[in-house]
N, C-alpha and C. Protein backbone atom coordinates (compact mmCIF):
# COMPACT_ATOMS: atom_id res chain seq x y z
N MET A 1 70.93 35.50 137.58
CA MET A 1 72.30 35.37 138.06
C MET A 1 72.30 34.57 139.35
N GLU A 2 73.24 33.63 139.48
CA GLU A 2 73.35 32.84 140.69
C GLU A 2 74.69 33.08 141.33
N LYS A 3 74.66 33.38 142.63
CA LYS A 3 75.88 33.61 143.37
C LYS A 3 76.02 32.57 144.45
N THR A 4 77.23 32.29 144.83
CA THR A 4 77.46 31.32 145.89
C THR A 4 78.31 31.93 146.99
N ILE A 5 77.80 31.88 148.21
CA ILE A 5 78.54 32.30 149.39
C ILE A 5 79.18 31.05 149.98
N PRO A 6 80.40 31.12 150.47
CA PRO A 6 81.05 29.93 151.04
C PRO A 6 80.15 29.24 152.05
N GLY A 7 79.99 27.93 151.87
CA GLY A 7 79.22 27.13 152.82
C GLY A 7 77.76 27.03 152.52
N THR A 8 77.28 27.64 151.44
CA THR A 8 75.86 27.53 151.12
C THR A 8 75.65 27.79 149.65
N GLU A 9 74.41 27.71 149.21
CA GLU A 9 74.06 28.04 147.84
C GLU A 9 73.12 29.23 147.89
N VAL A 10 73.49 30.32 147.27
CA VAL A 10 72.68 31.53 147.27
C VAL A 10 72.06 31.68 145.90
N VAL A 11 70.76 31.71 145.84
CA VAL A 11 70.08 31.81 144.56
C VAL A 11 69.50 33.20 144.41
N GLN A 12 69.96 33.94 143.41
CA GLN A 12 69.47 35.29 143.17
C GLN A 12 69.09 35.38 141.69
N THR A 13 68.20 34.56 141.28
CA THR A 13 67.83 34.45 139.88
C THR A 13 66.61 35.31 139.59
N ALA A 14 66.67 36.11 138.57
CA ALA A 14 65.54 36.96 138.22
C ALA A 14 64.42 36.11 137.65
N GLY A 15 63.19 36.57 137.85
CA GLY A 15 62.05 35.91 137.23
C GLY A 15 61.31 35.01 138.20
N PRO A 16 60.24 34.36 137.75
CA PRO A 16 59.36 33.60 138.63
C PRO A 16 59.96 32.34 139.19
N THR A 17 61.11 31.87 138.66
CA THR A 17 61.70 30.65 139.19
C THR A 17 62.77 30.92 140.23
N ALA A 18 62.87 32.16 140.70
CA ALA A 18 63.95 32.52 141.63
C ALA A 18 63.90 31.68 142.90
N GLY A 19 65.04 31.11 143.27
CA GLY A 19 65.19 30.45 144.56
C GLY A 19 64.23 29.32 144.82
N ARG A 20 63.92 28.53 143.80
CA ARG A 20 62.99 27.43 144.01
C ARG A 20 63.50 26.47 145.06
N ILE A 21 62.57 25.88 145.81
CA ILE A 21 62.93 24.91 146.83
C ILE A 21 63.65 23.74 146.18
N PRO A 22 64.73 23.26 146.79
CA PRO A 22 65.49 22.16 146.20
C PRO A 22 64.82 20.82 146.48
N THR A 23 63.80 20.50 145.72
CA THR A 23 63.05 19.27 145.92
C THR A 23 63.06 18.45 144.64
N GLN A 24 62.63 17.20 144.79
CA GLN A 24 62.43 16.40 143.61
C GLN A 24 61.20 16.92 142.87
N ARG A 25 61.22 16.80 141.55
CA ARG A 25 60.09 17.28 140.75
C ARG A 25 58.80 16.62 141.21
N GLY A 26 57.77 17.44 141.43
CA GLY A 26 56.47 16.91 141.80
C GLY A 26 56.34 16.55 143.27
N GLU A 27 57.34 16.91 144.08
CA GLU A 27 57.26 16.58 145.50
C GLU A 27 56.10 17.32 146.15
N SER A 28 55.33 16.62 146.96
CA SER A 28 54.15 17.20 147.59
C SER A 28 54.53 17.97 148.85
N LEU A 29 53.57 18.74 149.37
CA LEU A 29 53.78 19.43 150.64
C LEU A 29 54.07 18.42 151.74
N LEU A 30 53.36 17.29 151.70
CA LEU A 30 53.58 16.25 152.70
C LEU A 30 55.03 15.77 152.65
N GLU A 31 55.52 15.46 151.46
CA GLU A 31 56.88 14.94 151.33
C GLU A 31 57.91 15.98 151.74
N THR A 32 57.63 17.25 151.43
CA THR A 32 58.56 18.31 151.80
C THR A 32 58.60 18.49 153.31
N ALA A 33 57.44 18.50 153.95
CA ALA A 33 57.38 18.64 155.41
C ALA A 33 58.12 17.49 156.09
N VAL A 34 57.93 16.29 155.59
CA VAL A 34 58.61 15.13 156.15
C VAL A 34 60.12 15.26 155.99
N ARG A 35 60.57 15.76 154.84
CA ARG A 35 62.00 15.94 154.62
C ARG A 35 62.61 16.95 155.58
N TYR A 36 61.87 18.05 155.84
CA TYR A 36 62.37 19.05 156.78
C TYR A 36 62.60 18.41 158.16
N ALA A 37 61.65 17.59 158.59
CA ALA A 37 61.78 16.95 159.90
C ALA A 37 62.86 15.87 159.88
N GLU A 38 62.91 15.11 158.81
CA GLU A 38 63.81 13.95 158.75
C GLU A 38 65.25 14.35 158.45
N GLU A 39 65.45 15.27 157.49
CA GLU A 39 66.80 15.60 157.05
C GLU A 39 67.41 16.78 157.82
N ARG A 40 66.57 17.78 158.14
CA ARG A 40 67.10 18.97 158.82
C ARG A 40 66.84 18.95 160.32
N HIS A 41 66.00 18.02 160.77
CA HIS A 41 65.62 17.93 162.19
C HIS A 41 64.92 19.20 162.66
N TRP A 42 64.15 19.82 161.75
CA TRP A 42 63.35 20.98 162.11
C TRP A 42 61.98 20.52 162.59
N ASP A 43 61.44 21.18 163.61
CA ASP A 43 60.05 20.97 163.98
C ASP A 43 59.17 21.60 162.90
N VAL A 44 58.07 20.95 162.60
CA VAL A 44 57.13 21.44 161.58
C VAL A 44 55.71 21.34 162.13
N PHE A 45 54.83 22.16 161.58
CA PHE A 45 53.41 21.99 161.88
C PHE A 45 52.59 22.53 160.70
N PRO A 46 51.42 21.92 160.45
CA PRO A 46 50.60 22.35 159.32
C PRO A 46 49.81 23.61 159.66
N GLY A 47 49.78 24.53 158.72
CA GLY A 47 49.01 25.76 158.90
C GLY A 47 47.74 25.73 158.09
N THR A 48 47.23 26.91 157.78
CA THR A 48 46.04 27.02 156.94
C THR A 48 46.41 26.66 155.50
N TRP A 49 45.42 26.68 154.63
CA TRP A 49 45.65 26.36 153.22
C TRP A 49 44.72 27.22 152.38
N LEU A 50 44.90 27.16 151.07
CA LEU A 50 44.10 27.97 150.16
C LEU A 50 42.95 27.16 149.59
N GLU A 51 41.79 27.80 149.53
CA GLU A 51 40.60 27.18 148.95
C GLU A 51 40.05 28.08 147.86
N ALA A 52 39.65 27.49 146.76
CA ALA A 52 39.09 28.26 145.64
C ALA A 52 37.63 28.58 145.93
N VAL A 53 37.33 29.87 146.01
CA VAL A 53 35.96 30.33 146.26
C VAL A 53 35.58 31.31 145.15
N GLY A 54 34.69 30.88 144.28
CA GLY A 54 34.28 31.75 143.17
C GLY A 54 35.44 32.14 142.27
N GLY A 55 36.36 31.20 142.08
CA GLY A 55 37.51 31.48 141.22
C GLY A 55 38.62 32.25 141.90
N VAL A 56 38.44 32.58 143.19
CA VAL A 56 39.46 33.31 143.94
C VAL A 56 39.98 32.42 145.07
N HIS A 57 41.28 32.43 145.28
CA HIS A 57 41.85 31.62 146.36
C HIS A 57 41.73 32.38 147.68
N ARG A 58 41.02 31.76 148.62
CA ARG A 58 40.82 32.34 149.94
C ARG A 58 41.47 31.44 150.99
N CYS A 59 41.78 32.05 152.14
CA CYS A 59 42.37 31.29 153.23
C CYS A 59 41.33 30.37 153.87
N SER A 60 41.77 29.20 154.28
CA SER A 60 40.86 28.24 154.91
C SER A 60 40.33 28.74 156.25
N CYS A 61 40.93 29.80 156.80
CA CYS A 61 40.44 30.34 158.07
C CYS A 61 39.09 31.04 157.92
N GLY A 62 38.69 31.36 156.68
CA GLY A 62 37.40 31.98 156.41
C GLY A 62 37.39 33.49 156.43
N ASP A 63 38.51 34.11 156.78
CA ASP A 63 38.59 35.57 156.82
C ASP A 63 38.94 36.10 155.43
N ALA A 64 38.01 36.80 154.81
CA ALA A 64 38.24 37.32 153.46
C ALA A 64 39.35 38.35 153.42
N ALA A 65 39.65 38.96 154.57
CA ALA A 65 40.70 39.97 154.65
C ALA A 65 41.96 39.43 155.33
N CYS A 66 42.15 38.12 155.33
CA CYS A 66 43.29 37.48 156.00
C CYS A 66 44.60 38.09 155.50
N ALA A 67 45.46 38.46 156.43
CA ALA A 67 46.72 39.12 156.08
C ALA A 67 47.75 38.15 155.49
N ALA A 68 47.63 36.88 155.82
CA ALA A 68 48.57 35.87 155.29
C ALA A 68 47.78 34.65 154.84
N PRO A 69 46.97 34.80 153.79
CA PRO A 69 46.09 33.71 153.37
C PRO A 69 46.84 32.43 153.03
N GLY A 70 46.48 31.36 153.72
CA GLY A 70 47.10 30.07 153.48
C GLY A 70 48.47 29.91 154.09
N ALA A 71 48.86 30.81 154.99
CA ALA A 71 50.24 30.75 155.51
C ALA A 71 50.33 31.17 156.97
N HIS A 72 49.37 30.76 157.78
CA HIS A 72 49.43 31.05 159.22
C HIS A 72 48.87 29.85 159.99
N PRO A 73 49.09 29.78 161.31
CA PRO A 73 48.61 28.62 162.07
C PRO A 73 47.10 28.44 161.94
N ALA A 74 46.71 27.18 161.88
CA ALA A 74 45.29 26.86 161.78
C ALA A 74 44.68 26.63 163.16
N ARG A 75 45.54 26.43 164.17
CA ARG A 75 45.07 26.14 165.52
C ARG A 75 45.78 27.01 166.52
N GLU A 76 45.09 27.34 167.61
CA GLU A 76 45.69 28.16 168.65
C GLU A 76 46.79 27.42 169.39
N ASP A 77 46.71 26.10 169.42
CA ASP A 77 47.71 25.31 170.15
C ASP A 77 48.84 24.83 169.25
N TRP A 78 49.17 25.61 168.23
CA TRP A 78 50.19 25.18 167.27
C TRP A 78 51.53 24.94 167.93
N VAL A 79 51.82 25.64 169.03
CA VAL A 79 53.11 25.48 169.70
C VAL A 79 53.30 24.04 170.17
N THR A 80 52.25 23.44 170.70
CA THR A 80 52.33 22.06 171.17
C THR A 80 52.15 21.07 170.03
N GLU A 81 51.57 21.50 168.93
CA GLU A 81 51.34 20.62 167.78
C GLU A 81 52.61 20.38 166.99
N ALA A 82 53.53 21.35 166.98
CA ALA A 82 54.75 21.25 166.19
C ALA A 82 55.55 20.02 166.59
N THR A 83 56.10 19.33 165.59
CA THR A 83 56.79 18.08 165.84
C THR A 83 58.06 17.96 165.01
N GLY A 84 59.03 17.28 165.56
CA GLY A 84 60.25 16.96 164.82
C GLY A 84 60.24 15.52 164.32
N SER A 85 59.13 14.83 164.53
CA SER A 85 59.00 13.43 164.10
C SER A 85 58.50 13.37 162.66
N ALA A 86 59.26 12.72 161.80
CA ALA A 86 58.83 12.57 160.41
C ALA A 86 57.55 11.75 160.32
N THR A 87 57.41 10.77 161.21
CA THR A 87 56.22 9.92 161.20
C THR A 87 54.98 10.72 161.56
N VAL A 88 55.09 11.56 162.59
CA VAL A 88 53.95 12.38 163.01
C VAL A 88 53.64 13.44 161.95
N ALA A 89 54.68 14.02 161.36
CA ALA A 89 54.47 15.01 160.30
C ALA A 89 53.72 14.39 159.13
N ARG A 90 54.11 13.21 158.73
CA ARG A 90 53.42 12.52 157.63
C ARG A 90 51.95 12.33 157.96
N ARG A 91 51.67 11.94 159.19
CA ARG A 91 50.29 11.70 159.60
C ARG A 91 49.48 12.99 159.55
N MET A 92 50.08 14.12 159.97
CA MET A 92 49.36 15.39 160.00
C MET A 92 49.03 15.87 158.59
N TRP A 93 50.00 15.76 157.66
CA TRP A 93 49.73 16.23 156.30
C TRP A 93 48.86 15.25 155.50
N GLN A 94 48.81 14.00 155.92
CA GLN A 94 47.88 13.07 155.29
C GLN A 94 46.44 13.49 155.57
N LYS A 95 46.22 14.10 156.75
CA LYS A 95 44.88 14.58 157.10
C LYS A 95 44.50 15.81 156.28
N GLN A 96 45.47 16.68 155.96
CA GLN A 96 45.21 17.88 155.16
C GLN A 96 46.41 18.13 154.24
N PRO A 97 46.41 17.49 153.06
CA PRO A 97 47.58 17.57 152.15
C PRO A 97 47.88 18.97 151.63
N LYS A 98 46.91 19.89 151.69
CA LYS A 98 47.13 21.24 151.17
C LYS A 98 47.64 22.21 152.23
N ALA A 99 47.81 21.74 153.45
CA ALA A 99 48.21 22.64 154.55
C ALA A 99 49.60 23.22 154.30
N SER A 100 49.74 24.49 154.66
CA SER A 100 51.05 25.16 154.54
C SER A 100 52.04 24.52 155.52
N ILE A 101 53.33 24.73 155.24
CA ILE A 101 54.39 24.20 156.10
C ILE A 101 54.95 25.35 156.92
N LEU A 102 54.76 25.27 158.23
CA LEU A 102 55.25 26.30 159.14
C LEU A 102 56.29 25.71 160.08
N LEU A 103 57.30 26.52 160.39
CA LEU A 103 58.40 26.09 161.25
C LEU A 103 58.48 26.99 162.47
N PRO A 104 58.33 26.44 163.67
CA PRO A 104 58.44 27.28 164.88
C PRO A 104 59.88 27.73 165.10
N THR A 105 60.06 28.99 165.44
CA THR A 105 61.39 29.48 165.80
C THR A 105 61.58 29.33 167.31
N GLY A 106 62.84 29.49 167.73
CA GLY A 106 63.14 29.36 169.16
C GLY A 106 63.44 27.94 169.57
N ARG A 107 63.51 27.03 168.60
CA ARG A 107 63.81 25.63 168.92
C ARG A 107 65.15 25.24 168.28
N THR A 108 65.14 24.77 167.06
CA THR A 108 66.41 24.44 166.40
C THR A 108 67.03 25.66 165.73
N PHE A 109 66.26 26.72 165.58
CA PHE A 109 66.81 27.95 165.02
C PHE A 109 65.93 29.13 165.39
N ASP A 110 66.51 30.34 165.36
CA ASP A 110 65.76 31.59 165.36
C ASP A 110 65.89 32.16 163.94
N ALA A 111 65.20 33.23 163.66
CA ALA A 111 65.30 33.85 162.34
C ALA A 111 65.38 35.36 162.49
N VAL A 112 66.25 35.97 161.69
CA VAL A 112 66.34 37.43 161.64
C VAL A 112 65.67 37.87 160.35
N SER A 113 64.61 38.67 160.48
CA SER A 113 63.79 39.08 159.35
C SER A 113 64.09 40.53 158.97
N VAL A 114 64.36 40.73 157.67
CA VAL A 114 64.65 42.07 157.14
C VAL A 114 63.92 42.25 155.82
N PRO A 115 63.77 43.51 155.34
CA PRO A 115 63.16 43.71 154.02
C PRO A 115 64.01 43.05 152.93
N GLU A 116 63.34 42.65 151.86
CA GLU A 116 64.02 41.94 150.77
C GLU A 116 65.21 42.73 150.21
N THR A 117 65.02 44.03 149.98
CA THR A 117 66.11 44.83 149.40
C THR A 117 67.31 44.87 150.33
N ALA A 118 67.05 45.02 151.63
CA ALA A 118 68.15 45.02 152.60
C ALA A 118 68.80 43.64 152.67
N GLY A 119 67.99 42.60 152.54
CA GLY A 119 68.51 41.24 152.60
C GLY A 119 69.50 40.95 151.49
N PHE A 120 69.17 41.35 150.26
CA PHE A 120 70.08 41.11 149.14
C PHE A 120 71.34 41.96 149.26
N LEU A 121 71.19 43.18 149.78
CA LEU A 121 72.36 44.02 150.02
C LEU A 121 73.27 43.36 151.05
N ALA A 122 72.66 42.82 152.12
CA ALA A 122 73.44 42.14 153.16
C ALA A 122 74.11 40.89 152.61
N LEU A 123 73.43 40.14 151.75
CA LEU A 123 74.02 38.94 151.17
C LEU A 123 75.28 39.28 150.38
N ALA A 124 75.23 40.36 149.61
CA ALA A 124 76.40 40.76 148.83
C ALA A 124 77.56 41.13 149.75
N ARG A 125 77.23 41.82 150.84
CA ARG A 125 78.28 42.22 151.80
C ARG A 125 78.84 40.98 152.50
N MET A 126 77.97 40.03 152.85
CA MET A 126 78.42 38.80 153.51
C MET A 126 79.34 38.00 152.60
N GLU A 127 79.04 38.01 151.31
CA GLU A 127 79.90 37.30 150.35
C GLU A 127 81.30 37.91 150.35
N ARG A 128 81.36 39.24 150.35
CA ARG A 128 82.67 39.91 150.35
C ARG A 128 83.44 39.60 151.64
N LEU A 129 82.70 39.44 152.74
CA LEU A 129 83.34 39.16 154.04
C LEU A 129 83.67 37.68 154.21
N GLY A 130 83.16 36.84 153.30
CA GLY A 130 83.42 35.41 153.39
C GLY A 130 82.66 34.73 154.50
N LEU A 131 81.50 35.26 154.87
CA LEU A 131 80.72 34.67 155.96
C LEU A 131 79.97 33.43 155.49
N THR A 132 79.83 32.46 156.37
CA THR A 132 79.06 31.26 156.08
C THR A 132 77.64 31.44 156.62
N LEU A 133 76.65 31.19 155.79
CA LEU A 133 75.26 31.39 156.17
C LEU A 133 74.54 30.09 156.44
N GLY A 134 73.41 30.21 157.14
CA GLY A 134 72.44 29.13 157.19
C GLY A 134 71.43 29.37 156.09
N PRO A 135 70.34 28.61 156.07
CA PRO A 135 69.30 28.84 155.07
C PRO A 135 68.68 30.24 155.24
N VAL A 136 68.19 30.78 154.13
CA VAL A 136 67.52 32.09 154.12
C VAL A 136 66.29 31.98 153.23
N THR A 137 65.13 32.38 153.75
CA THR A 137 63.92 32.36 152.93
C THR A 137 63.62 33.73 152.36
N LEU A 138 62.91 33.72 151.25
CA LEU A 138 62.42 34.93 150.60
C LEU A 138 60.91 34.79 150.50
N THR A 139 60.16 35.69 151.14
CA THR A 139 58.70 35.55 151.22
C THR A 139 58.00 36.45 150.20
N PRO A 140 56.76 36.11 149.84
CA PRO A 140 56.01 36.93 148.89
C PRO A 140 55.71 38.34 149.40
N ASP A 141 55.78 38.56 150.71
CA ASP A 141 55.57 39.91 151.23
C ASP A 141 56.89 40.67 151.34
N ARG A 142 57.88 40.20 150.54
CA ARG A 142 59.15 40.90 150.34
C ARG A 142 59.97 41.02 151.63
N ARG A 143 60.06 39.90 152.35
CA ARG A 143 60.92 39.80 153.51
C ARG A 143 61.92 38.67 153.28
N MET A 144 63.10 38.80 153.90
CA MET A 144 64.07 37.72 153.91
C MET A 144 64.32 37.33 155.36
N GLU A 145 64.36 36.03 155.61
CA GLU A 145 64.50 35.53 156.97
C GLU A 145 65.74 34.65 157.05
N PHE A 146 66.73 35.11 157.81
CA PHE A 146 68.02 34.45 157.95
C PHE A 146 67.97 33.50 159.15
N PHE A 147 68.18 32.20 158.93
CA PHE A 147 68.17 31.23 160.01
C PHE A 147 69.49 31.31 160.78
N VAL A 148 69.37 31.44 162.09
CA VAL A 148 70.54 31.54 162.96
C VAL A 148 70.32 30.66 164.18
N LEU A 149 71.35 30.54 165.02
CA LEU A 149 71.23 29.73 166.22
C LEU A 149 70.15 30.25 167.15
N PRO A 150 69.48 29.38 167.89
CA PRO A 150 68.49 29.84 168.87
C PRO A 150 69.11 30.81 169.87
N GLY A 151 68.28 31.71 170.37
CA GLY A 151 68.74 32.71 171.32
C GLY A 151 68.93 34.08 170.72
N ALA A 152 68.80 34.18 169.40
CA ALA A 152 69.00 35.46 168.72
C ALA A 152 67.98 36.50 169.15
N ALA A 153 66.74 36.08 169.33
CA ALA A 153 65.68 37.04 169.65
C ALA A 153 65.99 37.81 170.92
N ALA A 154 66.65 37.15 171.86
CA ALA A 154 66.94 37.81 173.14
C ALA A 154 68.10 38.79 173.04
N LYS A 155 69.06 38.53 172.15
CA LYS A 155 70.26 39.37 172.15
C LYS A 155 70.39 40.32 170.97
N VAL A 156 69.57 40.18 169.94
CA VAL A 156 69.70 41.05 168.76
C VAL A 156 69.52 42.53 169.11
N PRO A 157 68.53 42.92 169.92
CA PRO A 157 68.40 44.36 170.23
C PRO A 157 69.68 44.96 170.82
N ASP A 158 70.32 44.23 171.74
CA ASP A 158 71.55 44.74 172.34
C ASP A 158 72.69 44.77 171.32
N LEU A 159 72.75 43.77 170.44
CA LEU A 159 73.77 43.76 169.39
C LEU A 159 73.62 44.95 168.46
N VAL A 160 72.37 45.30 168.14
CA VAL A 160 72.11 46.45 167.27
C VAL A 160 72.54 47.74 167.96
N ARG A 161 72.25 47.86 169.26
CA ARG A 161 72.65 49.06 170.00
C ARG A 161 74.18 49.21 170.02
N ARG A 162 74.89 48.09 170.17
CA ARG A 162 76.35 48.16 170.20
C ARG A 162 76.92 48.68 168.87
N LEU A 163 76.17 48.48 167.79
CA LEU A 163 76.60 48.96 166.48
C LEU A 163 76.25 50.43 166.26
N GLY A 164 75.58 51.03 167.26
CA GLY A 164 75.25 52.45 167.17
C GLY A 164 73.87 52.75 166.61
N TRP A 165 73.01 51.71 166.52
CA TRP A 165 71.66 51.92 166.01
C TRP A 165 70.65 51.77 167.16
N PHE A 166 69.53 52.46 167.05
CA PHE A 166 68.40 52.21 167.94
C PHE A 166 67.54 51.15 167.28
N PRO A 167 67.27 50.02 167.94
CA PRO A 167 66.51 48.94 167.32
C PRO A 167 65.20 49.39 166.68
N ALA A 168 64.53 50.35 167.31
CA ALA A 168 63.23 50.79 166.80
C ALA A 168 63.34 51.52 165.46
N THR A 169 64.54 51.97 165.12
CA THR A 169 64.70 52.72 163.87
C THR A 169 64.99 51.82 162.68
N LEU A 170 65.27 50.55 162.92
CA LEU A 170 65.59 49.63 161.84
C LEU A 170 64.45 48.64 161.61
N ASP A 171 64.18 48.33 160.35
CA ASP A 171 63.17 47.32 160.02
C ASP A 171 63.84 45.95 160.07
N LEU A 172 64.18 45.55 161.27
CA LEU A 172 64.89 44.29 161.51
C LEU A 172 64.27 43.65 162.74
N ALA A 173 63.84 42.41 162.61
CA ALA A 173 63.19 41.73 163.73
C ALA A 173 63.79 40.34 163.90
N ALA A 174 63.94 39.92 165.14
CA ALA A 174 64.42 38.58 165.44
C ALA A 174 63.25 37.74 165.93
N LEU A 175 63.03 36.60 165.32
CA LEU A 175 61.92 35.71 165.65
C LEU A 175 62.44 34.56 166.49
N GLY A 176 61.91 34.42 167.68
CA GLY A 176 62.36 33.36 168.58
C GLY A 176 61.19 32.56 169.11
N GLU A 177 61.25 32.21 170.38
CA GLU A 177 60.22 31.36 170.98
C GLU A 177 58.84 32.00 170.85
N GLY A 178 57.87 31.20 170.41
CA GLY A 178 56.50 31.68 170.25
C GLY A 178 56.20 32.24 168.88
N ALA A 179 57.20 32.28 168.00
CA ALA A 179 56.99 32.77 166.64
C ALA A 179 57.23 31.63 165.65
N TYR A 180 57.09 31.92 164.38
CA TYR A 180 57.25 30.88 163.35
C TYR A 180 57.59 31.54 162.02
N VAL A 181 58.09 30.75 161.10
CA VAL A 181 58.29 31.19 159.72
C VAL A 181 57.58 30.21 158.80
N ALA A 182 57.17 30.70 157.64
CA ALA A 182 56.59 29.83 156.61
C ALA A 182 57.72 29.29 155.76
N ALA A 183 57.68 28.00 155.48
CA ALA A 183 58.75 27.35 154.72
C ALA A 183 58.33 27.13 153.28
N PRO A 184 59.28 27.17 152.35
CA PRO A 184 58.99 26.82 150.96
C PRO A 184 58.40 25.42 150.88
N PRO A 185 57.45 25.16 149.99
CA PRO A 185 56.89 26.07 148.99
C PRO A 185 55.53 26.65 149.38
N THR A 186 55.34 26.97 150.67
CA THR A 186 54.08 27.54 151.14
C THR A 186 53.71 28.78 150.32
N ARG A 187 52.43 28.88 149.98
CA ARG A 187 51.94 30.01 149.17
C ARG A 187 51.20 31.02 150.05
N PHE A 188 51.37 32.32 149.73
CA PHE A 188 50.65 33.41 150.38
C PHE A 188 49.57 33.88 149.41
N GLY A 189 48.41 33.26 149.43
CA GLY A 189 47.33 33.68 148.55
C GLY A 189 47.80 33.75 147.10
N SER A 190 47.46 34.87 146.44
CA SER A 190 47.84 35.06 145.04
C SER A 190 49.20 35.72 144.90
N ARG A 191 49.87 35.99 146.05
CA ARG A 191 51.14 36.72 146.00
C ARG A 191 52.32 35.85 145.62
N GLY A 192 52.15 34.55 145.64
CA GLY A 192 53.24 33.65 145.27
C GLY A 192 53.66 32.77 146.44
N ALA A 193 54.76 32.08 146.24
CA ALA A 193 55.23 31.10 147.22
C ALA A 193 56.50 31.57 147.91
N VAL A 194 56.69 31.08 149.12
CA VAL A 194 57.95 31.28 149.82
C VAL A 194 59.03 30.51 149.06
N GLN A 195 60.20 31.12 148.90
CA GLN A 195 61.30 30.50 148.16
C GLN A 195 62.56 30.52 149.02
N TRP A 196 63.57 29.80 148.56
CA TRP A 196 64.87 29.84 149.24
C TRP A 196 65.75 30.88 148.56
N ALA A 197 66.24 31.85 149.32
CA ALA A 197 67.28 32.74 148.82
C ALA A 197 68.62 32.04 149.02
N CYS A 198 68.77 31.33 150.14
CA CYS A 198 69.91 30.44 150.39
C CYS A 198 69.32 29.10 150.79
N ARG A 199 69.44 28.14 149.94
CA ARG A 199 68.77 26.86 150.19
C ARG A 199 69.51 26.01 151.20
N PRO A 200 68.79 25.12 151.89
CA PRO A 200 69.45 24.21 152.84
C PRO A 200 70.37 23.24 152.10
N THR A 201 71.58 23.09 152.59
CA THR A 201 72.54 22.14 152.03
C THR A 201 73.26 21.47 153.20
N PRO A 202 73.95 20.36 152.94
CA PRO A 202 74.73 19.74 154.01
C PRO A 202 75.76 20.71 154.60
N ALA A 203 76.25 21.63 153.77
CA ALA A 203 77.29 22.56 154.24
C ALA A 203 76.78 23.58 155.24
N ASN A 204 75.49 23.91 155.18
CA ASN A 204 74.99 24.92 156.11
C ASN A 204 74.07 24.33 157.19
N ARG A 205 74.28 23.05 157.46
CA ARG A 205 73.50 22.41 158.54
C ARG A 205 73.81 23.07 159.88
N TRP A 206 75.07 23.50 160.05
CA TRP A 206 75.45 24.18 161.30
C TRP A 206 75.22 25.67 161.10
N LEU A 207 74.36 26.24 161.92
CA LEU A 207 73.92 27.62 161.73
C LEU A 207 74.88 28.62 162.34
N PRO A 208 74.94 29.82 161.78
CA PRO A 208 75.76 30.87 162.38
C PRO A 208 75.06 31.47 163.59
N ASP A 209 75.83 32.12 164.44
CA ASP A 209 75.27 32.90 165.53
C ASP A 209 74.81 34.24 164.97
N ALA A 210 73.76 34.80 165.52
CA ALA A 210 73.26 36.10 165.04
C ALA A 210 74.36 37.16 165.10
N GLU A 211 75.25 37.04 166.07
CA GLU A 211 76.32 38.03 166.23
C GLU A 211 77.23 38.08 164.99
N GLU A 212 77.34 36.96 164.27
CA GLU A 212 78.19 36.92 163.08
C GLU A 212 77.57 37.67 161.91
N LEU A 213 76.24 37.78 161.88
CA LEU A 213 75.56 38.36 160.73
C LEU A 213 74.95 39.75 160.99
N ILE A 214 74.89 40.13 162.26
CA ILE A 214 74.11 41.32 162.60
C ILE A 214 74.69 42.60 162.00
N SER A 215 76.00 42.70 161.87
CA SER A 215 76.59 43.93 161.33
C SER A 215 76.16 44.19 159.89
N PRO A 216 76.34 43.24 158.95
CA PRO A 216 75.87 43.51 157.59
C PRO A 216 74.37 43.66 157.49
N LEU A 217 73.61 42.97 158.33
CA LEU A 217 72.15 43.09 158.29
C LEU A 217 71.72 44.48 158.78
N ALA A 218 72.28 44.92 159.89
CA ALA A 218 71.92 46.25 160.41
C ALA A 218 72.36 47.35 159.46
N TYR A 219 73.56 47.21 158.90
CA TYR A 219 74.04 48.19 157.93
C TYR A 219 73.10 48.28 156.73
N ALA A 220 72.66 47.13 156.21
CA ALA A 220 71.78 47.12 155.05
C ALA A 220 70.42 47.74 155.39
N CYS A 221 69.90 47.42 156.57
CA CYS A 221 68.61 48.00 156.98
C CYS A 221 68.75 49.52 157.17
N GLY A 222 69.89 49.95 157.71
CA GLY A 222 70.12 51.38 157.86
C GLY A 222 70.15 52.11 156.53
N ARG A 223 70.70 51.46 155.50
CA ARG A 223 70.74 52.03 154.15
C ARG A 223 69.34 52.17 153.57
N GLU A 224 68.42 51.29 154.02
CA GLU A 224 67.07 51.25 153.45
C GLU A 224 66.10 52.18 154.15
N ARG A 225 66.54 52.84 155.23
CA ARG A 225 65.61 53.69 155.99
C ARG A 225 65.10 54.84 155.13
């Protein structure tokens, strides 16, 4: 089933093709990373990647117990490595075409992260309220990340308190400066790929403020406690 919220495209399709990244068929990680920088003006940086070892896909970091295999920064200085230049992005992925696509938060957007079940509940409520969304990712570790205007990380705890919740009691986190999200079609080991729950479109280029979305998100997380 596919639903549409005003101002964006919301994909809620059952099965393995749910929320596929809106790319041209056969588009490479390099081409996708360049498009994010060129079309959305997002900063991007290459992360780790997956390597086949004895028939098993392992993270290029070499840690057999890696918590996010193929989907975390490959360098400690990733903050300074991130770029909004399509030319520089192309050069970086030409060096390692299998590298994951990571997007730093706290620059062109912050992200509000909630459990997948709460995220879909919030999306349904947002549709009823007629709210306009930015892009939303769905990760293999069953999280949804709502892109909002920068500055959300600093004010979300206070917004949650105003709604009558203690931030520590809700599985809701705001990602800002110094954090990052993995972008489609980055893969998390054997768990699958990051997908779009709400794909980027020209209509949602302008992001909502966290204050516009926090009520349905907090309500949904409260229901999931």
